[in-house]
Structure formats: structure tokens, C-alpha cells
XYZ file of N, CA and C in Angstrom:
711
model
N 84.598 116.634 87.702
C 85.053 117.392 88.544
C 85.590 116.797 89.949
N 86.665 116.612 90.375
C 87.228 116.618 91.619
C 86.635 116.047 92.789
N 85.526 115.689 92.918
C 84.438 115.357 94.019
C 84.198 114.333 93.649
N 83.490 114.470 92.660
C 83.049 113.082 91.916
C 83.863 112.389 91.666
N 84.896 112.570 91.243
C 86.323 111.369 90.821
C 86.839 110.932 92.800
N 86.387 111.446 92.845
C 87.436 110.702 94.275
C 86.233 110.321 95.598
N 84.728 110.710 94.692
C 83.912 109.580 96.037
C 83.715 108.590 94.717
N 84.181 108.473 93.323
C 84.162 107.607 93.200
C 85.136 106.718 94.082
N 86.167 106.713 93.748
C 87.441 106.325 94.118
C 87.301 105.077 95.797
N 86.130 105.900 96.099
C 85.789 105.609 98.374
C 85.437 103.921 97.535
N 84.753 103.407 97.277
C 84.425 102.080 96.594
C 85.473 100.974 95.837
N 86.932 102.231 95.653
C 87.622 101.242 95.460
C 88.484 100.463 96.318
N 89.440 99.157 96.080
C 90.143 98.329 97.180
C 91.490 98.097 96.270
N 92.920 98.595 96.675
C 93.596 98.201 95.808
C 94.708 97.051 96.947
N 95.447 96.411 96.352
C 96.088 95.213 97.465
C 97.494 95.224 96.995
N 97.955 95.880 97.762
C 99.345 96.129 97.799
C 100.877 94.953 97.898
N 101.723 94.428 97.657
C 102.829 93.557 98.168
C 103.208 94.207 100.129
N 102.835 93.714 100.892
C 102.754 93.880 101.819
C 103.193 92.769 102.782
N 103.921 92.989 104.192
C 104.123 91.584 105.005
C 103.057 91.912 105.988
N 102.429 90.456 106.041
C 100.867 90.463 106.279
C 101.590 90.564 107.765
N 102.181 89.448 108.094
C 102.047 89.687 110.075
C 103.373 90.428 110.468
N 103.183 91.859 110.861
C 103.970 91.802 112.495
C 103.644 92.048 113.016
N 104.821 92.474 114.589
C 104.110 92.854 115.270
C 103.392 94.586 115.461
N 102.739 94.157 116.197
C 101.485 95.973 116.613
C 102.303 96.749 116.402
N 103.402 96.969 117.700
C 104.415 97.807 118.571
C 105.045 98.290 117.162
N 105.860 97.054 115.754
C 106.383 97.932 115.126
C 105.694 98.890 113.602
N 104.649 99.072 114.112
C 103.331 99.419 113.141
C 103.668 101.471 113.873
N 104.256 102.318 112.361
C 104.274 103.819 112.927
C 102.311 103.818 113.404
N 102.370 104.952 114.219
C 101.352 105.769 114.316
C 101.193 106.924 114.205
N 101.771 107.133 113.718
C 101.345 108.089 112.933
C 100.165 108.902 111.942
N 99.998 110.564 112.986
C 98.514 110.467 112.656
C 99.145 112.742 112.007
N 97.846 113.263 112.630
C 97.638 114.487 112.239
C 97.886 115.429 113.075
N 97.894 114.251 114.207
C 97.602 115.439 115.279
C 96.546 116.535 115.644
N 95.275 116.150 114.894
C 94.139 116.811 115.122
C 92.882 116.498 115.790
N 92.739 116.350 116.724
C 91.702 115.043 117.407
C 90.988 114.650 116.471
N 89.773 115.360 115.927
C 88.733 115.143 115.315
C 88.920 114.326 114.135
N 89.704 114.924 113.486
C 90.560 113.827 111.933
C 91.147 112.769 112.397
N 91.653 113.033 113.317
C 92.493 111.091 113.830
C 91.065 110.121 114.326
N 90.377 110.441 115.026
C 89.070 109.820 115.490
C 88.942 109.109 113.839
N 88.824 109.863 113.168
C 87.874 108.682 112.121
C 89.395 108.099 111.013
N 90.178 108.981 110.371
C 91.382 109.050 109.884
C 92.031 107.618 110.888
N 91.851 107.355 111.410
C 92.701 106.342 113.068
C 94.047 106.824 112.239
N 95.390 105.880 111.730
C 95.982 106.201 111.230
C 96.962 105.918 110.424
N 97.622 106.953 109.628
C 98.697 106.484 107.670
C 99.519 106.044 108.670
N 99.761 104.617 107.876
C 100.988 103.295 107.613
C 101.794 103.233 106.175
N 102.684 103.018 106.774
C 103.670 102.601 105.545
C 102.871 101.658 104.281
N 103.373 102.036 103.058
C 102.463 101.498 101.661
C 101.000 102.581 101.351
N 100.645 103.814 102.476
C 99.519 104.203 102.038
C 100.100 105.245 101.267
N 99.437 105.568 99.893
C 99.650 106.735 99.414
C 98.521 107.355 99.371
N 98.073 108.515 100.010
C 96.872 109.348 100.707
C 96.698 110.824 100.427
N 96.386 110.899 99.678
C 95.380 111.940 98.826
C 95.261 113.430 99.558
N 95.590 114.839 99.705
C 94.917 115.696 100.220
C 94.492 116.943 99.363
N 93.454 117.287 99.156
C 92.888 117.765 98.420
C 91.939 119.235 98.508
N 92.565 120.537 97.766
C 91.111 121.740 97.788
C 92.449 122.608 99.553
N 91.156 123.185 99.790
C 91.951 124.325 100.655
C 92.855 124.112 101.408
N 93.541 124.230 102.148
C 94.767 123.838 103.208
C 95.883 123.249 102.882
N 95.273 122.343 101.935
C 96.180 121.724 101.936
C 97.474 121.331 102.518
N 98.240 122.681 102.078
C 99.666 122.379 101.494
C 99.899 122.764 103.617
N 98.653 123.488 104.625
C 98.811 123.375 106.020
C 99.224 122.285 106.527
N 98.473 121.103 105.806
C 98.546 119.339 106.641
C 99.875 119.426 106.217
N 100.187 119.012 104.912
C 101.651 119.073 104.163
C 102.686 119.313 104.932
N 103.105 120.885 105.680
C 104.045 120.588 106.073
C 103.487 120.763 107.990
N 101.973 120.243 107.895
C 102.350 120.159 109.655
C 102.754 118.579 109.675
N 102.616 117.800 108.479
C 103.032 116.185 108.718
C 104.770 116.353 107.982
N 105.116 116.901 107.568
C 106.608 116.520 107.280
C 107.205 117.737 108.854
N 106.710 118.295 109.479
C 107.338 118.239 111.045
C 107.417 117.247 111.466
N 105.582 117.022 111.345
C 105.394 115.728 112.865
C 106.358 114.297 112.346
N 106.357 114.528 111.412
C 107.507 113.251 111.068
C 108.477 112.732 111.473
N 109.508 114.296 111.877
C 111.162 113.949 111.994
C 110.768 113.766 113.280
N 109.362 113.476 114.162
C 109.334 113.458 115.634
C 109.554 112.103 116.208
N 110.483 111.371 117.494
C 110.474 109.871 118.405
C 109.419 109.338 117.719
N 109.603 108.186 117.279
C 107.923 107.766 117.519
C 107.625 107.398 118.759
N 108.195 107.607 119.711
C 107.358 107.395 121.158
C 106.417 108.481 121.508
N 106.540 109.732 121.115
C 106.036 110.670 120.240
C 105.147 110.747 119.080
N 104.876 109.757 118.970
C 103.740 109.433 117.246
C 104.545 110.257 115.972
N 105.325 110.721 115.716
C 106.772 110.996 115.101
C 106.541 109.383 114.345
N 108.466 109.101 113.009
C 108.014 108.760 112.351
C 110.088 108.262 112.484
N 110.507 109.438 113.142
C 112.037 109.060 113.284
C 112.385 109.704 111.998
N 112.211 110.339 110.968
C 112.769 110.063 110.002
C 112.551 111.451 109.068
N 113.561 111.499 108.039
C 113.665 112.259 106.775
C 112.453 113.036 106.105
N 111.933 113.356 105.275
C 111.074 114.247 104.308
C 111.635 114.339 103.128
N 110.981 113.691 102.476
C 111.268 113.948 101.270
C 110.118 114.999 100.119
N 109.753 115.830 99.891
C 109.270 117.151 99.175
C 109.354 117.337 97.919
N 108.245 116.571 97.150
C 108.917 117.220 96.182
C 107.565 118.437 94.936
N 107.911 119.910 94.682
C 106.400 120.678 94.808
C 106.835 120.856 93.626
N 105.403 120.817 92.818
C 104.754 120.396 92.106
C 103.823 121.303 91.640
N 103.904 122.432 92.686
C 102.839 123.268 92.554
C 103.837 125.143 92.314
N 104.800 125.243 93.156
C 105.914 126.811 94.105
C 104.812 126.319 95.074
N 104.684 125.367 95.721
C 103.355 125.298 96.846
C 104.610 125.316 98.267
N 105.373 124.549 98.361
C 105.729 124.879 99.905
C 105.882 125.999 99.641
N 106.182 125.804 101.760
C 105.541 127.655 102.073
C 106.889 126.579 103.686
N 108.093 126.796 103.737
C 109.407 126.417 104.546
C 108.361 127.404 106.594
N 107.522 128.704 106.289
C 107.110 129.507 107.370
C 106.145 128.661 107.934
N 105.639 127.664 107.121
C 104.566 126.633 107.972
C 105.544 125.715 108.587
N 106.662 125.495 108.151
C 107.403 124.229 109.092
C 108.038 125.090 109.912
N 108.151 126.006 109.981
C 109.209 126.130 111.163
C 108.384 126.705 112.222
N 107.047 127.373 111.901
C 106.190 127.921 112.718
C 105.771 126.076 113.404
N 105.483 124.667 112.539
C 105.608 123.975 113.694
C 106.626 123.409 114.717
N 108.154 123.651 114.068
C 109.081 123.353 114.518
C 109.133 124.054 115.932
N 108.761 125.041 116.440
C 108.516 126.242 117.223
C 108.039 125.521 117.953
N 106.583 124.974 117.505
C 105.503 124.575 118.736
C 105.538 123.415 119.179
N 106.555 122.047 117.885
C 106.905 121.066 118.744
C 108.330 121.052 119.753
N 108.745 122.590 119.428
C 109.645 122.533 120.341
C 111.238 121.874 119.832
N 110.988 122.005 118.174
C 112.223 120.621 117.717
C 112.953 122.418 117.536
N 114.190 121.964 117.424
C 115.663 123.290 116.286
C 114.896 123.406 115.093
N 114.722 125.184 114.744
C 114.325 125.100 113.413
C 115.249 124.742 112.587
N 116.880 124.722 112.228
C 117.199 124.583 111.476
C 117.851 123.162 111.118
N 117.600 121.799 112.274
C 117.774 120.731 112.282
C 116.863 120.228 111.703
N 114.977 120.529 111.564
C 113.864 120.212 111.601
C 114.439 120.861 109.726
N 114.529 121.658 109.738
C 114.894 121.871 107.890
C 115.444 121.235 107.406
N 117.013 120.886 107.981
C 117.963 120.133 107.072
C 117.072 118.808 106.875
N 116.081 117.857 107.532
C 115.485 116.689 107.679
C 114.833 117.034 106.501
N 114.285 118.096 105.899
C 113.250 117.962 104.443
C 114.099 118.502 103.906
N 114.167 117.408 102.618
C 115.135 117.091 101.261
C 113.691 117.322 100.237
N 114.192 118.582 100.016
C 113.062 118.886 99.198
C 114.059 119.096 97.187
N 112.911 119.262 96.509
C 113.294 119.500 95.269
C 112.475 119.727 94.447
N 112.423 120.744 93.616
C 111.223 121.525 93.050
C 111.061 121.096 91.450
N 110.427 120.687 90.757
C 109.867 120.903 89.224
C 109.638 122.095 89.174
N 109.979 122.654 87.495
C 109.262 123.345 87.149
C 108.637 123.423 85.645
N 108.811 122.019 84.927
C 108.516 121.302 83.713
C 107.429 119.900 84.082
N 106.977 120.004 83.542
C 106.012 118.812 83.455
C 106.906 117.231 83.427
N 108.005 117.394 82.826
C 109.210 116.435 81.608
C 109.916 116.275 83.671
N 110.322 117.873 84.378
C 111.159 117.328 85.391
C 110.428 116.941 86.019
N 109.022 116.378 86.483
C 108.490 116.213 87.930
C 108.287 114.802 87.293
N 108.288 115.000 85.769
C 108.027 113.088 85.207
C 109.556 112.160 85.834
N 110.744 112.886 85.499
C 111.755 112.217 85.738
C 112.311 112.245 87.538
N 112.053 113.733 88.283
C 111.884 113.046 89.140
C 111.409 112.193 90.256
N 110.097 111.460 90.150
C 109.496 110.791 90.269
C 109.207 109.381 90.205
N 109.792 109.117 88.635
C 110.196 107.853 87.469
C 111.678 107.346 88.196
N 112.765 108.496 87.520
C 113.585 108.217 87.800
C 115.004 108.358 88.720
N 113.978 109.268 90.045
C 115.195 109.819 90.783
C 115.153 109.128 92.117
N 112.956 108.899 92.652
C 112.698 108.638 93.886
C 113.180 107.785 94.607
N 112.799 107.111 93.951
C 113.303 105.580 95.007
C 114.241 105.790 95.112
N 115.302 105.992 94.538
C 117.633 105.892 95.253
C 117.168 107.357 96.194
N 116.458 108.686 96.109
C 116.390 109.379 96.836
C 115.704 108.786 98.612
N 114.747 107.853 98.276
C 114.416 107.522 99.313
C 115.405 106.632 100.050
N 115.660 106.004 99.113
C 116.786 104.631 100.383
C 118.226 105.734 100.561
N 118.480 106.795 99.926
C 119.705 107.315 100.600
C 119.427 107.475 101.762
N 118.498 109.031 101.994
C 118.284 109.583 103.436
C 117.078 108.365 103.937
N 117.046 106.849 103.663
C 115.861 106.156 104.483
C 114.654 106.599 105.159
N 113.886 107.626 104.089
C 112.463 108.248 104.597
C 111.817 107.899 104.591
N 110.797 107.690 105.130
C 109.904 107.023 105.252
C 108.292 108.037 105.107
N 108.546 109.026 105.165
C 107.202 109.835 104.392
C 107.766 110.976 102.880
N 107.338 111.032 102.272
C 107.188 111.367 101.086
C 105.617 112.360 100.479
N 105.860 113.427 100.226
C 105.376 114.438 99.850
C 105.585 114.818 98.548
N 104.371 114.565 97.823
C 104.426 115.578 96.033
C 103.504 116.331 96.075
N 103.171 117.946 96.357
C 102.569 119.146 96.401
C 102.037 119.544 95.269
N 100.961 119.288 95.096
C 100.476 119.948 93.940
C 100.744 119.297 92.408
N 100.028 117.827 92.581
C 100.962 117.264 91.794
C 100.776 117.067 90.257
N 98.948 117.716 90.397
C 98.685 117.755 88.996
C 98.536 119.610 87.746
N 99.524 120.234 89.215
C 99.232 121.747 88.901
C 99.783 122.055 88.172
N 100.926 121.624 86.905
C 101.842 121.944 86.134
C 100.840 121.279 84.861
N 100.283 119.899 85.132
C 99.609 119.376 83.853
C 98.691 120.326 82.982
N 97.601 120.895 83.887
C 97.016 122.419 83.660
C 97.639 123.263 82.865
N 99.032 124.007 83.918
C 98.987 125.588 83.700
C 99.957 125.419 82.006
N 100.355 124.004 81.972
C 101.487 124.541 80.556
C 100.680 124.448 79.322
N 100.158 125.772 78.835
C 99.744 125.630 77.275
C 99.708 124.796 76.390
N 101.658 124.384 76.381
C 101.461 123.941 74.920
C 101.766 122.769 75.573
N 101.734 121.878 76.498
C 101.358 120.435 76.493
C 100.081 119.203 76.265
N 100.422 118.792 75.720
C 99.816 118.046 74.112
C 98.824 116.999 75.585
N 97.456 116.961 74.726
C 96.871 115.884 76.466
C 96.684 115.133 76.631
N 97.486 114.293 75.441
C 97.609 112.858 75.341
C 98.760 112.171 75.894
N 99.390 113.124 75.549
C 101.022 112.858 75.728
C 101.282 113.082 77.463
N 100.270 114.193 78.213
C 100.095 114.814 79.616
C 99.355 113.126 79.968
N 98.556 112.497 79.685
C 98.123 111.330 80.352
C 99.126 110.029 79.900
N 99.895 110.184 79.057
C 101.014 109.313 78.846
C 101.838 109.497 80.484
N 102.043 111.024 80.587
C 103.080 111.024 81.241
C 102.862 110.709 82.869
N 101.400 111.514 82.790
C 100.731 111.151 84.456
C 100.436 109.718 84.877
N 100.347 108.993 83.562
C 100.028 107.455 83.802
C 101.613 106.284 84.107
N 102.716 106.707 83.653
C 104.312 106.733 83.846
C 104.455 106.901 85.115
N 103.655 108.029 85.648
C 104.218 108.628 87.133
C 102.980 107.837 88.336
N 102.479 107.495 88.331
C 101.004 106.677 89.056
C 101.834 105.323 88.830
N 102.138 104.483 88.160
C 102.718 104.169 88.053
C 103.635 103.361 88.811
N 105.037 104.608 88.744
C 105.690 104.563 89.444
C 105.822 104.860 91.038
N 104.235 105.687 90.835
C 104.885 105.926 93.078
C 103.867 104.738 93.505
N 103.003 103.777 92.911
C 102.316 102.502 93.130
C 103.660 101.981 93.689
N 104.764 101.905 93.198
C 105.564 100.357 93.036
C 106.433 100.764 94.574
N 106.198 102.243 94.807
C 106.859 102.658 96.461
C 106.518 101.897 97.717
N 107.649 101.059 98.525
C 106.555 100.522 99.414
C 107.654 101.414 100.840
N 107.414 100.820 102.210
C 107.569 101.047 103.126
C 108.177 102.980 103.732
N 106.895 103.238 102.723
C 106.644 104.945 103.086
C 105.087 105.136 102.815
N 105.210 106.673 103.381
C 103.288 106.527 103.497
C 103.774 108.074 101.964
N 103.004 108.225 100.782
C 103.139 108.837 100.298
C 102.226 109.377 100.567
N 101.753 111.114 100.225
C 101.332 111.985 100.654
C 101.157 112.788 98.778
N 99.978 112.672 98.460
C 99.946 113.583 97.926
C 98.431 114.751 97.759
N 99.634 116.032 96.702
C 98.013 117.295 97.577
C 97.924 117.462 95.693
N 96.364 117.771 95.930
C 96.133 118.882 94.353
C 94.974 119.857 94.961
N 95.415 120.971 94.228
C 94.751 122.077 94.818
C 93.406 122.120 94.552
N 93.406 121.664 92.454
C 91.848 122.022 92.574
C 91.300 121.290 91.315
N 90.623 120.901 91.126
C 89.652 120.346 90.137
C 90.258 120.430 88.624
N 90.942 118.898 88.467
C 91.569 119.124 87.123
C 90.391 117.723 85.880
N 90.965 118.172 84.215
C 90.673 116.505 83.765
C 91.178 115.177 84.076
N 92.148 115.599 84.665
C 93.058 114.266 84.963
C 92.718 113.603 86.362
N 91.319 114.035 87.091
C 91.612 113.579 88.641
C 91.053 112.028 88.676
N 90.068 111.720 88.057
C 89.758 110.064 87.149
C 90.597 109.309 87.191
N 92.282 109.911 86.329
C 93.179 108.656 85.688
C 93.901 108.584 87.486
N 93.772 109.303 88.162
C 94.416 109.902 89.844
C 94.120 109.438 90.827
N 92.732 108.914 90.461
C 91.845 108.942 92.029
C 92.096 107.443 92.324
N 91.990 106.659 91.273
C 92.746 105.033 91.389
C 93.477 105.009 92.247
N 94.745 105.742 92.753
C 96.305 105.680 93.131
C 95.792 105.350 94.290
N 94.995 106.305 94.877
C 95.056 106.471 96.355
C 94.507 105.398 97.011
N 94.801 105.739 98.198
C 94.049 104.383 98.955
C 93.494 105.472 100.671
N 94.150 106.570 100.798
C 92.690 107.198 101.503
C 92.647 108.583 100.951
N 91.287 109.414 101.452
C 90.802 110.368 100.146
C 90.803 111.332 101.141
N 91.688 112.672 101.983
C 91.197 113.454 102.859
C 90.812 114.687 101.718
N 89.512 115.034 101.671
C 88.966 117.331 101.075
C 88.991 116.984 101.738
N 89.692 118.955 102.313
C 89.041 120.317 102.612
C 88.846 121.023 102.161
N 87.495 122.089 102.492
C 86.793 123.038 101.518
C 87.071 124.302 102.703
N 86.766 125.550 102.870
C 86.486 126.435 103.678
C 84.527 126.640 103.144
N 84.095 127.134 103.777
C 82.927 127.539 103.629
C 82.445 128.272 105.062
N 82.859 130.006 104.412
C 83.127 131.283 104.854
C 83.796 130.811 106.073
N 83.478 130.912 107.734
C 84.567 130.726 108.623
C 84.520 129.406 109.094
N 84.466 128.987 107.872
C 84.632 127.244 109.002
C 85.305 126.423 107.827
N 86.091 125.238 108.418
C 87.125 124.200 107.750
C 85.601 122.195 107.390
N 85.543 122.414 106.273
C 84.863 121.084 106.617
C 85.776 119.709 105.978
N 86.193 119.167 106.827
C 87.321 117.786 106.355
C 86.273 116.470 105.656
N 86.546 115.846 105.086
C 86.169 114.633 104.870
C 86.941 113.596 104.427
N 86.949 112.814 105.140
C 87.831 111.045 104.685
C 87.159 110.234 103.883
N 87.549 110.157 103.263
C 86.502 108.934 102.003
C 85.329 109.666 101.765
N 84.696 108.758 102.115
C 83.171 108.610 101.768
C 82.212 108.887 102.752
N 83.483 109.186 104.131
C 82.148 109.113 105.526
C 81.996 110.988 105.745
N 80.885 111.126 106.219
C 80.402 112.484 107.219
C 81.552 113.595 107.190
N 81.597 115.170 106.626
C 82.858 115.857 106.797
C 82.514 115.840 108.321
N 83.864 116.448 108.841
C 83.241 117.349 109.967
C 83.493 118.406 109.994
N 83.600 118.656 111.084
C 84.162 120.769 111.194
C 85.027 120.712 111.893
N 86.664 121.795 111.165
C 87.259 122.536 112.150
C 87.125 123.652 112.283
N 88.023 124.158 113.123
C 87.971 125.629 113.577
C 89.382 125.660 112.830
N 89.929 127.550 111.567
C 90.677 126.955 110.628
C 92.093 126.902 112.282
N 92.002 127.363 113.590
C 93.332 127.573 114.080
C 93.585 126.326 114.510
N 92.344 125.629 114.452
C 92.917 123.842 114.582
C 94.089 123.177 113.709
N 93.729 123.512 112.556
C 94.913 122.751 111.281
C 96.151 124.197 112.023
N 96.153 125.210 111.901
C 97.552 125.341 112.535
C 98.108 125.275 114.021
N 97.784 125.138 114.983
C 98.179 124.714 115.918
C 98.392 123.540 116.679
N 99.787 123.564 117.449
C 99.790 121.459 117.841
C 98.667 122.059 119.347
N 97.958 120.792 119.765
C 97.886 121.019 121.446
C 98.577 121.078 121.926
N 98.600 121.491 122.951
C 99.212 121.644 124.454
C 98.602 120.502 125.091
N 100.394 119.624 125.991
C 100.019 118.039 126.679
C 100.911 118.425 128.114
């Protein structure tokens, strides 16, 4: 089960090749701009691979994809954004909504989101393992999103499970080598590959809906409760 695999991951710590010392002012203070969530998550930093699992994951992805384009002094990354859509889950209307709330030009915002849609597991593998690093360099992107990474692994009835594991392991290896970017991976539902993928993540955000409330859990911390509007609205300042 997804929840069990992600719970296991909370006790695993990874070591990445990073610059050990740098001025604090040079570290991007990148957050979701959702106060209750940011208080426990603190901020996302380059070199991290972050999972967003479950209900409303796409809403959070589109929010970050717009927020990353803001100037650093306003909490953004001043960056282009790369989205690899593995489950036909991208929603440009959400991006447009967030862009308008932040007072950004819609056309400019959408033009800074470089999107690629994979239609098969093999296309997804090729994009992640052979193309992604070059695209990151070309567009100087500091946020990469892979949405619904495991969707096609369970949706394709003809995909051999042993072959699928080899493909997924190769993709995990490629993602883990990417530096100087924040990598966001969304997972929409539990799969038989959760144990494999869980070891990739530095932080795990699980979002569930219970009647009229949204529960958000970061790693193994106590879940917080949000209103649905808090995921959709940008705080007015």
C-alpha cells in the first residue's frame, strides 16, 4: 500500500552530493504559500526529490509551477518549469487561475512551463533517462515536475511486471542524479511499485480527503487539516 511504503521511507535518509557551505541568502526559500503546510515543511531546496501523493496532488503541482516563476524576493525561483506528464493529468486552467491570483501575465506564465506528455512507459523512460538533463540545462530550470509517474506502469495491461521494474529502476537512478533542481513527483494512487519508488524521496507529502476536509501529512508528522479553498487560493497580502 502507498501509505505503508511512504511511512517506511520516513526513517530512510539519503546523502546527495551537494555544496556543503554556501551563504544562507543564496538558498531559495521556496514554499507552497500555504501557511499551515509551510510551517511544518519549512521550505523546499534544490537537490530534493519530493513526492506529492493522493488527492489534490495536481492542484499543488500547478500551484508550485506558477509560484516558481516569481522573483526570488517574492518567494519564487525566478525559473522556467519543466513538467513531464505521465498520466495526462496536467491542468493548464489551474495554472491560469494561479497566475491571475499572483498578478502574472497568463501568456508569459504558460510560455515558461515547458511540458512533455508521455503516452507509453517507454516514452516516459526515454524522456526521463535520455532527454531531461539536457532540457533542464537548455531552459535553466530549477523546478522539474513528473506528474503521475506510476500511472502507465499499472494502466498498461501488456507491460511485463519484471520489465516494468527494470524500467522504473533506471528512471529512479536518472532522477536521483539530477542536481540544482527541486524535483516534484506526484503519485495518484497506491501501486505495487510503491516500495521501489519510496526510497527515491527526501520528503513525502500525502494528501487525503475526508468528507469536507483535507488532511495533509508530511513524512511521518502529525497530519494537518486544511480547507479545500486553502489549496486553491493565494493569500492576499
